[in-house]
Each structure stands twice: as C-alpha cells, then as structure tokens.
CSV table of C-alpha atoms and ligand atoms in Angstrom, one decimal:
chain,number,residue,atom,x,y,z
A,1,MET,CA,6.8,-30.0,14.5
A,2,ARG,CA,4.5,-27.8,13.1
A,3,HIS,CA,5.3,-26.1,9.3
A,4,ILE,CA,3.8,-23.4,8.0
A,5,ALA,CA,4.2,-21.4,4.9
A,6,ILE,CA,3.5,-17.4,4.8
A,7,ILE,CA,3.4,-15.9,1.6
A,8,GLY,CA,4.1,-12.6,1.3
A,9,SER,CA,6.7,-10.8,3.4
A,10,GLY,CA,4.9,-7.6,4.3
A,11,PRO,CA,3.4,-6.5,7.6
A,12,ALA,CA,0.9,-9.1,7.5
A,13,GLY,CA,3.0,-11.9,7.1
A,14,TYR,CA,5.8,-11.1,9.6
A,15,TYR,CA,3.0,-10.1,12.4
A,16,THR,CA,1.6,-13.6,11.5
A,17,ALA,CA,5.3,-15.4,11.9
A,18,GLU,CA,5.7,-13.8,14.8
A,19,ALA,CA,2.3,-15.0,16.3
A,20,ALA,CA,3.2,-18.6,15.2
A,21,GLN,CA,6.9,-18.4,17.0
A,22,LYS,CA,5.2,-17.1,19.9
A,23,GLN,CA,2.4,-19.7,20.3
A,24,TRP,CA,4.4,-22.8,19.3
A,25,GLY,CA,8.2,-21.5,20.1
A,26,ASP,CA,10.5,-23.8,18.6
A,27,ASP,CA,7.8,-26.5,17.9
A,28,VAL,CA,7.4,-24.3,14.8
A,29,GLN,CA,9.3,-23.8,11.5
A,30,VAL,CA,8.0,-20.9,9.4
A,31,ASP,CA,8.9,-20.2,6.0
A,32,VAL,CA,8.0,-16.6,4.9
A,33,PHE,CA,8.1,-16.7,0.8
A,34,ASP,CA,8.2,-13.9,-1.3
A,35,LYS,CA,8.1,-13.1,-5.2
A,36,LEU,CA,10.5,-10.4,-4.9
A,37,PRO,CA,14.2,-10.9,-3.5
A,38,VAL,CA,13.5,-8.6,-0.9
A,39,PRO,CA,11.6,-8.6,2.2
A,40,TYR,CA,8.4,-6.5,3.7
A,41,GLY,CA,6.5,-5.7,0.7
A,42,LEU,CA,4.3,-2.6,1.5
A,43,ILE,CA,6.9,-1.1,4.2
A,44,ARG,CA,9.6,-1.0,1.3
A,45,THR,CA,7.1,-0.7,-1.9
A,46,GLY,CA,4.0,1.3,-0.4
A,47,VAL,CA,4.5,3.3,3.0
A,48,ALA,CA,5.7,7.1,1.5
A,49,PRO,CA,9.3,7.3,0.9
A,50,ASP,CA,9.0,10.6,3.0
A,51,HIS,CA,7.0,8.8,6.1
A,52,GLN,CA,10.7,7.0,7.5
A,53,SER,CA,9.4,7.0,10.5
A,54,ILE,CA,6.8,4.4,9.7
A,55,LYS,CA,9.1,2.2,7.8
A,56,SER,CA,11.0,1.7,10.8
A,57,VAL,CA,8.5,-1.0,12.0
A,58,ALA,CA,11.0,-3.1,9.9
A,59,ARG,CA,13.4,-3.3,12.4
A,60,ARG,CA,10.3,-5.3,14.6
A,61,TYR,CA,10.0,-8.0,11.3
A,62,GLU,CA,13.8,-8.1,10.9
A,63,LYS,CA,13.9,-9.5,15.0
A,64,THR,CA,11.2,-11.9,14.0
A,65,ALA,CA,13.1,-13.0,10.5
A,66,LEU,CA,16.5,-13.8,12.2
A,67,THR,CA,15.2,-16.2,14.6
A,68,ASP,CA,16.0,-19.8,14.0
A,69,ASN,CA,12.3,-20.7,13.1
A,70,VAL,CA,11.6,-18.0,11.0
A,71,ARG,CA,13.2,-17.9,7.0
A,72,PHE,CA,12.8,-15.9,4.7
A,73,VAL,CA,12.5,-17.1,1.2
A,74,GLY,CA,13.1,-14.9,-1.4
A,75,ASN,CA,12.8,-14.3,-5.0
A,76,VAL,CA,9.8,-17.7,-5.3
A,77,ALA,CA,6.8,-16.7,-7.0
A,78,ILE,CA,3.8,-19.5,-5.7
A,79,GLY,CA,1.8,-19.7,-8.7
A,80,ILE,CA,4.6,-19.8,-10.9
A,81,ASP,CA,7.7,-21.6,-9.3
A,82,LEU,CA,5.5,-23.9,-7.4
A,83,SER,CA,1.7,-23.9,-7.1
A,84,ILE,CA,-0.3,-23.9,-3.5
A,85,ALA,CA,-1.5,-27.5,-3.6
A,86,GLU,CA,2.3,-28.3,-3.7
A,87,LEU,CA,3.1,-25.6,-1.0
A,88,GLN,CA,-0.3,-27.6,0.9
A,89,GLU,CA,1.7,-30.9,0.0
A,90,LEU,CA,4.7,-29.9,2.0
A,91,TYR,CA,3.2,-27.7,4.9
A,92,ASP,CA,1.0,-28.1,7.5
A,93,ALA,CA,-0.7,-24.7,7.3
A,94,VAL,CA,-0.6,-22.5,4.3
A,95,VAL,CA,-1.1,-18.3,4.9
A,96,MET,CA,-1.9,-15.6,2.0
A,97,ALA,CA,-0.5,-12.5,3.1
A,98,THR,CA,-0.2,-11.5,-0.9
A,99,GLY,CA,-1.7,-7.9,0.8
A,100,ALA,CA,-4.0,-6.4,-2.4
A,101,PRO,CA,-1.5,-5.7,-4.6
A,102,ASN,CA,-3.8,-4.5,-8.0
A,103,ASP,CA,-5.8,-0.9,-8.5
A,104,ARG,CA,-9.6,-0.9,-8.2
A,105,GLN,CA,-11.1,0.4,-11.7
A,106,LEU,CA,-12.8,3.6,-11.7
A,107,GLY,CA,-14.9,2.0,-14.9
A,108,LEU,CA,-14.2,5.4,-17.1
A,109,ASP,CA,-14.3,5.8,-20.4
A,110,GLY,CA,-10.6,7.3,-20.6
A,111,GLU,CA,-8.9,5.7,-18.1
A,112,GLY,CA,-6.6,3.9,-20.7
A,113,LEU,CA,-5.6,6.9,-22.0
A,114,GLY,CA,-2.0,7.8,-21.5
A,115,ASN,CA,-0.7,9.5,-18.2
A,116,VAL,CA,-3.5,8.1,-15.9
A,117,PHE,CA,-1.7,5.9,-13.7
A,118,GLY,CA,-3.5,3.9,-10.3
A,119,SER,CA,-2.4,4.4,-7.3
A,120,ALA,CA,-0.6,1.0,-7.0
A,121,ASP,CA,1.5,2.0,-10.2
A,122,PHE,CA,2.2,5.2,-9.1
A,123,VAL,CA,3.3,4.6,-6.1
A,124,GLY,CA,5.4,1.8,-7.0
A,125,TRP,CA,7.0,3.6,-9.4
A,126,TYR,CA,8.1,6.7,-6.6
A,127,ASN,CA,8.7,3.6,-4.3
A,128,GLY,CA,11.1,1.5,-6.9
A,129,HIS,CA,9.2,-0.9,-7.0
A,130,PRO,CA,10.6,-3.2,-9.7
A,131,GLU,CA,7.4,-4.1,-11.6
A,132,PHE,CA,6.7,0.2,-12.2
A,133,ALA,CA,10.1,1.7,-11.7
A,134,GLN,CA,9.5,2.2,-16.0
A,135,LEU,CA,6.5,3.9,-15.6
A,136,SER,CA,7.7,7.4,-16.5
A,137,PRO,CA,4.8,9.4,-15.4
A,138,ASP,CA,4.9,12.5,-17.7
A,139,LEU,CA,4.9,15.6,-15.0
A,140,SER,CA,5.9,18.5,-17.2
A,141,GLY,CA,2.0,19.7,-17.6
A,142,LYS,CA,0.4,22.2,-15.0
A,143,ASN,CA,-2.4,20.2,-13.7
A,144,ALA,CA,-2.6,16.9,-11.7
A,145,VAL,CA,-6.3,15.5,-10.8
A,146,VAL,CA,-5.7,13.3,-8.1
A,147,ILE,CA,-9.0,10.7,-7.7
A,148,GLY,CA,-10.2,10.0,-4.1
A,149,MET,CA,-9.9,11.6,-0.4
A,150,GLY,CA,-7.8,8.2,1.3
A,151,ASN,CA,-4.5,8.4,2.6
A,152,VAL,CA,-2.7,7.1,-0.6
A,153,ALA,CA,-4.2,10.2,-2.3
A,154,LEU,CA,-2.8,12.1,0.1
A,155,ASP,CA,0.7,10.5,-0.5
A,156,VAL,CA,0.1,10.5,-4.0
A,157,ALA,CA,-0.3,14.7,-3.7
A,158,ARG,CA,1.9,15.2,-1.0
A,159,ILE,CA,4.7,13.5,-3.2
A,160,LEU,CA,3.7,15.7,-6.2
A,161,ALA,CA,3.7,19.0,-4.4
A,162,LYS,CA,6.9,18.9,-2.1
A,163,THR,CA,10.6,20.4,-3.0
A,164,GLU,CA,13.9,18.7,-3.9
A,165,ALA,CA,14.4,19.9,0.1
A,166,GLU,CA,11.7,18.2,1.1
A,167,PHE,CA,12.3,14.8,0.2
A,168,ALA,CA,15.9,15.3,2.5
A,169,GLY,CA,15.7,12.0,4.8
A,170,SER,CA,13.6,10.2,2.3
A,171,ASP,CA,14.5,7.0,0.4
A,172,ILE,CA,12.6,8.4,-2.6
A,173,VAL,CA,13.7,6.6,-5.5
A,174,ALA,CA,16.5,8.7,-7.9
A,175,HIS,CA,14.4,8.4,-11.1
A,176,ALA,CA,11.3,9.8,-9.0
A,177,LEU,CA,13.2,12.3,-7.3
A,178,ASP,CA,14.3,13.5,-10.9
A,179,ALA,CA,11.4,13.6,-12.4
A,180,LEU,CA,9.5,15.3,-9.6
A,181,LYS,CA,12.2,17.9,-9.1
A,182,ASN,CA,11.6,18.6,-13.1
A,183,SER,CA,7.9,19.3,-12.9
A,184,GLY,CA,6.2,21.4,-14.3
A,185,LEU,CA,2.9,21.0,-11.9
A,186,ALA,CA,1.2,24.4,-10.6
A,187,LYS,CA,-1.9,22.9,-9.3
A,188,ILE,CA,-3.0,19.6,-7.8
A,189,THR,CA,-6.8,18.7,-7.7
A,190,ILE,CA,-7.9,15.9,-5.2
A,191,LEU,CA,-11.2,15.0,-5.9
A,192,GLY,CA,-13.7,13.6,-3.7
A,193,ARG,CA,-17.1,12.2,-4.5
A,194,ARG,CA,-18.6,12.9,-1.3
A,195,GLY,CA,-18.2,15.7,1.2
A,196,PRO,CA,-15.7,17.0,4.0
A,197,HIS,CA,-17.2,14.7,6.8
A,198,GLN,CA,-17.0,11.3,4.3
A,199,ILE,CA,-13.3,11.9,3.8
A,200,MET,CA,-11.3,8.7,4.8
A,201,MET,CA,-7.9,10.6,5.6
A,202,THR,CA,-6.2,10.9,9.1
A,203,PRO,CA,-5.6,13.8,10.5
A,204,LYS,CA,-1.5,13.2,11.0
A,205,GLU,CA,-1.3,13.1,7.3
A,206,LEU,CA,-4.1,15.7,6.7
A,207,GLY,CA,-1.8,18.0,8.2
A,208,GLU,CA,0.9,17.7,6.9
A,209,LEU,CA,-0.2,19.8,3.6
A,210,GLY,CA,-0.7,22.4,5.7
A,211,ASN,CA,2.9,22.4,6.0
A,212,LEU,CA,4.6,22.3,2.8
A,213,GLU,CA,7.0,24.6,1.3
A,214,ARG,CA,5.9,25.6,-2.2
A,215,ALA,CA,2.6,24.2,-1.9
A,216,SER,CA,-0.9,25.6,-0.5
A,217,PRO,CA,-3.7,23.6,0.3
A,218,ARG,CA,-7.4,25.2,-0.7
A,219,VAL,CA,-10.7,24.3,0.9
A,220,ASP,CA,-13.5,26.3,-0.1
A,221,ARG,CA,-15.4,27.1,2.8
A,222,ASN,CA,-18.5,26.7,0.9
A,223,ASP,CA,-17.9,22.6,1.1
A,224,LEU,CA,-17.9,22.8,4.6
A,225,PRO,CA,-20.5,21.6,6.9
A,226,GLU,CA,-21.2,23.8,9.9
A,227,GLU,CA,-19.1,23.5,12.3
A,228,ALA,CA,-21.7,22.2,14.9
A,229,ASP,CA,-22.5,19.6,12.9
A,230,ASP,CA,-18.4,18.2,13.3
A,231,ALA,CA,-19.1,16.6,16.9
A,232,ILE,CA,-20.9,14.1,15.5
A,233,LEU,CA,-18.4,12.7,13.9
A,234,GLU,CA,-15.7,10.2,15.3
A,235,PRO,CA,-12.6,11.7,16.7
A,236,GLY,CA,-9.9,10.9,14.1
A,237,ILE,CA,-12.4,12.5,11.3
A,238,ARG,CA,-13.3,15.6,13.4
A,239,LYS,CA,-9.7,16.1,14.0
A,240,SER,CA,-9.4,15.9,10.1
A,241,VAL,CA,-12.2,18.3,9.1
A,242,ALA,CA,-10.8,20.5,11.6
A,243,HIS,CA,-7.8,20.6,9.0
A,244,LEU,CA,-9.8,21.2,6.2
A,245,ARG,CA,-11.9,24.7,8.3
A,246,SER,CA,-7.6,25.8,9.0
A,247,PHE,CA,-6.9,25.2,5.2
A,248,ALA,CA,-10.3,27.3,4.4
A,249,ALA,CA,-9.6,29.8,6.0
A,250,ILE,CA,-6.0,30.6,4.5
A,251,PRO,CA,-5.7,33.9,3.0
A,252,GLU,CA,-5.3,34.3,-0.8
A,253,ASP,CA,-2.2,36.5,-0.3
A,254,MET,CA,-0.5,33.7,1.6
A,255,HIS,CA,-1.8,31.1,-1.4
A,256,ALA,CA,-0.4,33.8,-3.8
A,257,GLU,CA,2.9,33.1,-2.0
A,258,LYS,CA,2.8,29.8,-2.9
A,259,ALA,CA,3.9,28.4,-6.4
A,260,VAL,CA,1.3,24.9,-6.2
A,261,GLU,CA,-2.0,24.7,-5.2
A,262,VAL,CA,-3.7,21.4,-3.9
A,263,GLU,CA,-7.0,22.1,-4.3
A,264,PHE,CA,-10.1,20.3,-2.3
A,265,ASP,CA,-13.0,19.7,-4.9
A,266,PHE,CA,-15.7,18.5,-3.0
A,267,PHE,CA,-19.1,16.7,-4.0
A,268,ALA,CA,-17.5,15.7,-7.6
A,269,ASN,CA,-18.1,12.3,-9.3
A,270,PRO,CA,-15.6,11.6,-11.9
A,271,THR,CA,-17.3,10.1,-15.1
A,272,ALA,CA,-14.9,10.1,-18.2
A,273,ILE,CA,-11.4,11.1,-18.6
A,274,VAL,CA,-11.0,12.8,-21.5
A,275,GLY,CA,-8.1,13.2,-24.2
A,276,ASP,CA,-6.5,12.2,-27.8
A,277,GLY,CA,-4.2,9.5,-26.7
A,278,LYS,CA,-2.7,11.5,-23.4
A,279,VAL,CA,-5.7,12.8,-20.9
A,280,ALA,CA,-6.4,16.7,-21.1
A,281,SER,CA,-9.3,16.9,-18.5
A,282,VAL,CA,-11.5,14.6,-16.2
A,283,THR,CA,-15.2,15.3,-16.6
A,284,VAL,CA,-16.8,14.9,-12.9
A,285,GLU,CA,-20.6,15.3,-12.1
A,286,GLU,CA,-21.4,17.3,-8.8
A,287,THR,CA,-23.2,15.4,-6.0
A,288,GLN,CA,-24.9,15.8,-2.6
A,289,ILE,CA,-25.2,13.4,0.0
A,290,GLU,CA,-28.2,11.0,0.5
A,291,ASN,CA,-28.0,8.7,2.6
A,292,GLY,CA,-24.2,8.8,3.2
A,293,LYS,CA,-24.6,8.4,-1.2
A,294,ALA,CA,-23.2,10.3,-3.3
A,295,VAL,CA,-26.2,11.6,-6.0
A,296,GLY,CA,-25.5,13.0,-9.3
A,297,THR,CA,-27.2,16.4,-9.7
A,298,GLY,CA,-27.0,16.5,-13.3
A,299,THR,CA,-24.4,19.7,-13.3
A,300,THR,CA,-21.1,18.7,-14.9
A,301,TYR,CA,-17.8,20.8,-15.4
A,302,SER,CA,-14.6,19.9,-16.6
A,303,ILE,CA,-11.3,20.0,-14.8
A,304,PRO,CA,-8.3,20.0,-16.6
A,305,ALA,CA,-5.5,16.9,-16.2
A,306,ASP,CA,-2.1,16.5,-17.7
A,307,VAL,CA,-1.7,13.6,-15.2
A,308,VAL,CA,-4.4,12.1,-13.6
A,309,VAL,CA,-4.0,9.3,-10.3
A,310,ALA,CA,-6.5,7.1,-9.5
A,311,CYS,CA,-6.3,6.3,-5.6
A,312,ILE,CA,-9.7,4.1,-5.0
A,313,GLY,CA,-8.5,0.9,-3.3
A,314,TYR,CA,-7.2,-2.1,-4.1
A,315,ARG,CA,-7.5,-6.1,-4.8
A,316,THR,CA,-6.3,-9.0,-4.4
A,317,SER,CA,-4.9,-10.7,-6.9
A,318,PRO,CA,-7.2,-13.9,-7.1
A,319,ILE,CA,-5.5,-17.4,-7.5
A,320,PRO,CA,-7.2,-19.6,-10.0
A,321,GLY,CA,-9.2,-22.4,-7.7
A,322,ILE,CA,-9.0,-20.4,-4.6
A,323,PRO,CA,-12.2,-19.0,-3.5
A,324,PHE,CA,-12.6,-15.2,-4.2
A,325,ASP,CA,-15.2,-12.6,-3.3
A,326,GLU,CA,-15.0,-10.9,-6.0
A,327,ARG,CA,-17.1,-7.7,-5.3
A,328,ALA,CA,-14.3,-6.8,-2.3
A,329,GLY,CA,-11.6,-7.9,-4.1
A,330,ARG,CA,-10.5,-10.9,-1.2
A,331,PHE,CA,-10.2,-14.3,-1.1
A,332,ALA,CA,-13.7,-15.5,0.5
A,333,ASN,CA,-12.6,-16.4,4.0
A,334,ASP,CA,-14.7,-17.0,7.4
A,335,ALA,CA,-12.0,-15.4,9.5
A,336,GLY,CA,-9.0,-16.0,7.7
A,337,ARG,CA,-10.1,-19.9,7.0
A,338,ILE,CA,-10.2,-20.4,3.5
A,339,LEU,CA,-10.4,-23.8,3.0
A,340,THR,CA,-8.5,-26.5,5.0
A,341,GLY,CA,-5.0,-25.7,5.9
A,342,LEU,CA,-5.1,-22.4,3.3
A,343,TYR,CA,-5.6,-18.9,5.4
A,344,CYS,CA,-5.4,-15.3,4.6
A,345,VAL,CA,-4.5,-12.7,6.7
A,346,GLY,CA,-4.1,-8.9,6.5
A,347,TRP,CA,-5.7,-7.1,3.2
A,348,ALA,CA,-5.8,-10.0,1.4
A,349,ARG,CA,-8.3,-11.4,4.2
A,350,ARG,CA,-10.1,-8.2,5.4
A,351,GLY,CA,-9.7,-6.3,2.5
A,352,PRO,CA,-7.5,-2.4,1.8
A,353,SER,CA,-8.2,-0.7,5.1
A,354,GLY,CA,-6.6,0.1,8.4
A,355,THR,CA,-2.9,0.9,8.8
A,356,ILE,CA,0.1,-1.3,9.2
A,357,GLY,CA,-0.6,-1.6,13.1
A,358,THR,CA,-3.9,-3.3,12.2
A,359,ASN,CA,-2.2,-6.5,10.6
A,360,ARG,CA,-1.1,-7.2,14.4
A,361,PRO,CA,-3.8,-8.3,15.6
A,362,ASP,CA,-5.1,-10.0,12.7
A,363,GLY,CA,-1.8,-11.8,12.7
A,364,TYR,CA,-2.3,-13.4,15.9
A,365,ALA,CA,-6.1,-14.0,15.6
A,366,LEU,CA,-5.0,-15.7,12.5
A,367,VAL,CA,-2.9,-17.7,14.6
A,368,GLU,CA,-5.0,-18.8,17.2
A,369,LYS,CA,-7.3,-20.4,14.2
A,370,ILE,CA,-4.7,-22.6,12.7
A,371,ALA,CA,-3.9,-23.6,16.6
A,372,GLU,CA,-7.8,-24.5,17.0
A,373,ASP,CA,-7.4,-26.2,13.6
A,374,ILE,CA,-4.9,-28.0,14.5
A,375,GLU,CA,-6.2,-29.0,18.4
A,376,SER,CA,-9.2,-29.9,16.7
A,377,GLY,CA,-7.6,-32.4,14.3
A,378,ALA,CA,-8.9,-30.5,11.2
A,379,LEU,CA,-5.5,-30.0,9.9
A,380,GLY,CA,-5.6,-34.2,10.2
A,381,ARG,CA,-1.7,-35.5,11.2
A,382,VAL,CA,0.5,-32.1,11.7
A,383,GLY,CA,4.2,-32.6,10.5
A,384,LYS,CA,4.8,-32.6,6.9
A,385,ALA,CA,7.9,-32.5,5.6
A,386,GLY,CA,8.1,-28.4,5.6
A,387,ARG,CA,11.5,-26.8,4.5
A,388,GLU,CA,13.1,-29.6,4.4
A,389,GLY,CA,10.6,-31.4,1.7
A,390,PHE,CA,10.6,-27.2,0.2
A,391,ASP,CA,14.1,-27.3,-0.3
A,392,ALA,CA,14.0,-30.6,-1.9
A,393,LEU,CA,11.9,-29.5,-4.3
A,394,ALA,CA,13.8,-26.1,-5.0
A,395,LYS,CA,16.9,-27.9,-5.6
A,396,GLU,CA,15.2,-30.1,-8.5
A,397,ARG,CA,14.0,-26.7,-9.7
A,398,ASP,CA,17.1,-24.9,-9.5
A,399,LEU,CA,15.5,-22.1,-7.9
A,400,ASP,CA,17.6,-19.0,-7.3
A,401,ILE,CA,16.3,-18.3,-3.6
A,402,VAL,CA,17.6,-15.2,-1.8
A,403,THR,CA,17.7,-15.5,1.8
A,404,PHE,CA,17.4,-13.5,4.9
A,405,GLN,CA,21.4,-13.2,5.0
A,406,ASP,CA,21.5,-12.3,1.5
A,407,TRP,CA,19.6,-9.6,1.5
A,408,LYS,CA,21.1,-8.1,4.3
A,409,LYS,CA,23.8,-7.8,1.7
A,410,ILE,CA,21.2,-6.1,-0.5
A,411,GLU,CA,20.6,-3.8,2.4
A,412,GLU,CA,23.9,-2.7,2.7
A,413,ALA,CA,24.8,-2.3,-1.0
A,414,GLU,CA,21.3,0.2,-1.0
A,415,ALA,CA,22.7,1.9,2.3
A,416,ALA,CA,26.1,2.5,0.7
A,417,ALA,CA,24.8,3.6,-3.0
A,418,ALA,CA,22.6,6.5,-0.5
A,419,ARG,CA,22.9,10.1,-1.4
A,420,ASP,CA,23.4,12.4,1.4
A,421,GLY,CA,21.1,11.9,4.2
A,422,SER,CA,18.9,9.1,2.6
A,423,PRO,CA,18.8,5.9,4.7
A,424,ARG,CA,19.0,3.7,1.2
A,425,GLU,CA,19.0,4.1,-2.8
A,426,LYS,CA,16.7,1.0,-3.9
A,427,PHE,CA,17.5,-1.0,-6.4
A,428,VAL,CA,15.0,-1.5,-8.8
A,429,ASP,CA,15.7,-3.8,-11.0
A,430,ILE,CA,15.5,-7.5,-10.0
A,431,GLU,CA,18.4,-9.2,-11.7
A,432,ALA,CA,20.9,-6.3,-9.8
A,433,MET,CA,19.1,-6.8,-6.1
A,434,ILE,CA,19.5,-11.2,-6.9
A,435,LYS,CA,23.4,-9.9,-8.5
A,436,ALA,CA,24.2,-7.8,-4.4
A,437,GLY,CA,22.6,-10.6,-2.7
A,438,HIS,CA,24.7,-13.1,-4.2
B,501,NAP,P1,-9.5,4.4,1.1
B,501,NAP,O1,-9.2,4.8,2.4
B,501,NAP,O2,-9.8,3.7,1.5
B,501,NAP,O3,-10.2,5.7,0.1
B,501,NAP,C1,-10.5,5.8,-0.6
B,501,NAP,C2,-11.0,6.7,-1.7
B,501,NAP,O4,-11.4,6.5,-3.1
B,501,NAP,C3,-12.1,7.3,-0.9
B,501,NAP,O5,-12.1,8.5,-0.7
B,501,NAP,C4,-13.2,7.0,-1.8
B,501,NAP,O6,-14.1,7.8,-1.5
B,501,NAP,C5,-12.5,6.7,-3.0
B,501,NAP,N1,-13.5,6.1,-4.2
B,501,NAP,C6,-13.3,5.3,-4.1
B,501,NAP,N2,-14.2,5.2,-5.4
B,501,NAP,C7,-14.1,5.9,-6.4
B,501,NAP,C8,-14.9,6.2,-7.7
B,501,NAP,N3,-15.1,4.9,-8.2
B,501,NAP,N4,-15.3,7.6,-7.6
B,501,NAP,C9,-14.5,8.1,-6.8
B,501,NAP,N5,-13.9,7.9,-5.7
B,501,NAP,C10,-13.5,6.8,-5.2
B,501,NAP,O7,-8.1,3.7,0.6
B,501,NAP,P2,-6.6,4.3,0.5
B,501,NAP,O8,-6.4,5.5,0.3
B,501,NAP,O9,-6.2,3.5,-1.0
B,501,NAP,O10,-5.9,3.9,1.9
B,501,NAP,C11,-5.9,2.6,1.8
B,501,NAP,C12,-5.5,1.9,3.3
B,501,NAP,O11,-4.2,2.4,3.6
B,501,NAP,C13,-6.4,2.7,4.1
B,501,NAP,O12,-6.5,2.2,5.6
B,501,NAP,C14,-5.3,3.7,4.8
B,501,NAP,O13,-5.6,4.5,5.9
B,501,NAP,C15,-4.2,3.2,4.7
B,501,NAP,N6,-3.3,4.0,4.0
B,501,NAP,C16,-2.5,4.8,5.4
B,501,NAP,C17,-1.5,5.6,5.6
B,501,NAP,C18,-0.7,6.1,6.7
B,501,NAP,O14,-1.3,6.1,8.2
B,501,NAP,N7,0.5,7.4,6.5
B,501,NAP,C19,-0.8,5.9,4.2
B,501,NAP,C20,-1.6,5.4,3.0
B,501,NAP,C21,-2.3,4.4,2.9
B,501,NAP,P3,-16.1,7.1,-0.9
B,501,NAP,O15,-15.6,7.1,0.3
B,501,NAP,O16,-16.9,8.1,-1.5
B,501,NAP,O17,-16.1,5.6,-1.6
C-alpha cells in the first residue's frame, strides 16, 4: 500500500487524488488535508459567486472524495496541528497543493491606507472565506479603482458593478450582497500598466462586462492599436481585444443610460496611493510599450479613488525549511519535486496561472513523477503508517477533524439557509461550520 498526503483540497489537490486513484487503484490511500472544515479551496472561495457553472466542477471532486481510498481530513492546519516533517514520517509522499493564497504587493506608498485591498482579501470577503469575512470594505464612495488587467480584476469589477437582481442564482454571501446593494459607486476604473494587446483577460469573461444591467464598459478608441495589428495576437486575446473594440464603439448616449461606468485606463502605471488614513486617489504615470514592457513617460495624473482593489497576482505561503522561489512566489521545484518525498502541484508548483482545468494535467503529471520515484526506489521502501498513523497522532493531539460526511452535513445546512434562487448561504465562521458538521 502507498500512502499519500495531499495538503489542500482545491482543484490541484483533488485532481492529484483522482490521478493517484487511477494510477494505483486499491493499492493507494490518499488523505486530502485542509485547514478549513470545508473542501474545494479556490472553487469555494476564489471562483466568482456568479460563475456557478465553473463551481460545478466540485461534483467531480466529490466523486473522488467519496471513494474508499480517498479521504478528506478537514480542520487540520499543517504547520500548526502537525508539521510537514511529521507528515513525511507517516506518508510515503507528501504533496503541497496549497495554492497561492497571498496577494502580491504593489510596493507603493499608501498601500496600507484604509479601503485599499488585495484581491485575495477582497475576493475572500465576497466569497465568505472565514479569514476575510470581517473585511467590511466601505463602498459608499463614488469611485473604485481596480488595479490589473487579468481575470481577477474582471471578476472584482463585475461584482462591484452588478445590481442585486444580477446576483440571482449566485452564492454571494449575505454580508457582501448587503454592502453591494447599498454601494454608491458610479465609476470603476480598471488600471492597466500596459495596453489592450497585453491584457490577460479571457474573452468569455470580458464579454460579460458588455451585458450588465446598470454598468457600461468604456474604452478610449485612441488607446487601441490599428485593427490589422490584431492579426499577430493569439486567438483568445484577439477575441478579447475584439470585445474592447466593441466597447470603444458604444455611443455616448448609451453610456448615459447606465448609472455605472467601467472605464479601462490603459498605459497607466500606479505609482502611489494617496490619502489621509483612508484612500482618496491613485497617482499613475503614463507609459509606453517598449519591447513588451511598460516604460514610464514621466507624465503623471491622479484618479479619484474611494476604494482600491489590487488584482496583480498571488503568492504561495512559504513554509520554514521548504525551498522557496522568492521571485516567483512559489515552492522551488523541479517538475513538482521539492525534496525527497515532498512534492507540489497546481499554483504552489507553477505560480498563479491557467484555469481550473489546467490543474488536471498538472495533477496527473505529478502522480507520474511520484510513481517514477517509487519505482526507482528514490523514496526508499514504501508502506509507511499512513492514515492509521495519522489517526493515532490526531487522537493524541485531540484534533477536531471534519470528515467528508461532516462536510455533507455542512453543505446541507448551507443549502437549507439559501435565499430564494441561490444554491447556498455559506457559513463564514469556522466554529459554525464545525458545529453544523458534527
Ligand atoms: P494575471 O492574469 O496574471 O493578471 C495580473 C494583472 O496584474 C496583469 O494585467 C498584470 O499586468 C497586472 N500587474 C501585475 N503587477 C502589477 C503592478 N505592479 N502594477 C500594475 N499592474 C500589475 O492574474 P490574475 O488576474 O490574478 O489571475 C490569476 C489566474 O487565475 C489567471 O490564470 C487567470 O486567468 C485565472 N482566473 C481565471 C478566471 C476565469 O477563468 N473565470 C477567473 C479568475 C482568475 P502585466 O501583464 O503588465 O504584468
């Protein structure tokens, strides 16, 4: 029997568990750990609440989770309740599927001002992540600035722009819906330090911005390159740029019909966040693109900002003693191998890129590496104590484990508490989750 511990129950974790099961059938036992009492990581707390079709992939993970040889071990914080070294004593292979839960920093003056958030916190807030449920952003002002031109920036801008009715069918948590319902926002500026050809937004997601009830996307046609230049773009980005072109063609009277404007501000590199205690504006420097890089022109201007959300990428949490690539913000690894018997997968391996589906081949490729290491004897003799050993240690330490069956009870309670048309009202408090589970 092979014993594998996977730390993190998000997409990377469950695809790896699925791959291990395919690889070894009944000859493997996989324990999937999560520090939260609930599974699915980014599916639950990262994917936008109005993107339920993306969240439905959780059904596939549930199928894996419900098999005998895969087990969910919730409410166990590796690094606090037990160490990586202890896990390595117990399992033949330990896989870090911990994602990239921390915001990259802008490194700007004023970043610490009130009402300035990183997207990890802000997205966690509207998605009911227990660590960020108390964030309380003040949305009473008129102007929001969203920094970055990736899909997370799009998610944040769209969520800020939507009406209450547009959240029908979503699982946005009640505290966020209340705050958004009462928001005073009239303008959301999306800041890109580079140009339309360098956006990281995918076409389907960008297209949604053109169909909002009370918000209208505004693109300055002077920022767009010649249309013929789009031919060099990769097809996905070309489609996204076509959306920008259609936004640029929206006539003024149509903008005027909408209460909220979502403005794309290209070639605008934020250089400072300004305010007295609380943010009041963002200073940006105009840029031009040289060899694909944004180079400042020396011209600066100021954008009013009552709330700022920086959506500029994420970093994995380092763990003392485990090699870490500081520059890339993920574990230092060679195709998923960190140290003997210690692996990483998903964002913890490759950094925060790709879609949920990208984690599937990632998980399968990692299991091949683990299989190679077992075959070659690199891991020594396999067949450590595995879950029995862990259970003994958990008992000794009096850990309050949440099982998958407990999670199903939490899930039922969340479904029962849902407002009309919504799939669930999430618990945002860890104790409440545990209580519902037990
Ligand atoms: P991302 O796609 O890497 O975009 C980050 C953006 O931040 C880029 O526009 C980048 O500009 C900008 N940026 C970085 N540092 C900056 C700085 N110091 N100042 C100003 N701008 C800065 O990251 P993401 O949006 O966080 O998304 C992470 C991953 O999740 C992506 O693969 C994304 O597609 C995926 N995702 C997918 C969905 C979906 O499919 N629905 C939803 C959300 C997220 P430069 O290009 O100039 O560096």
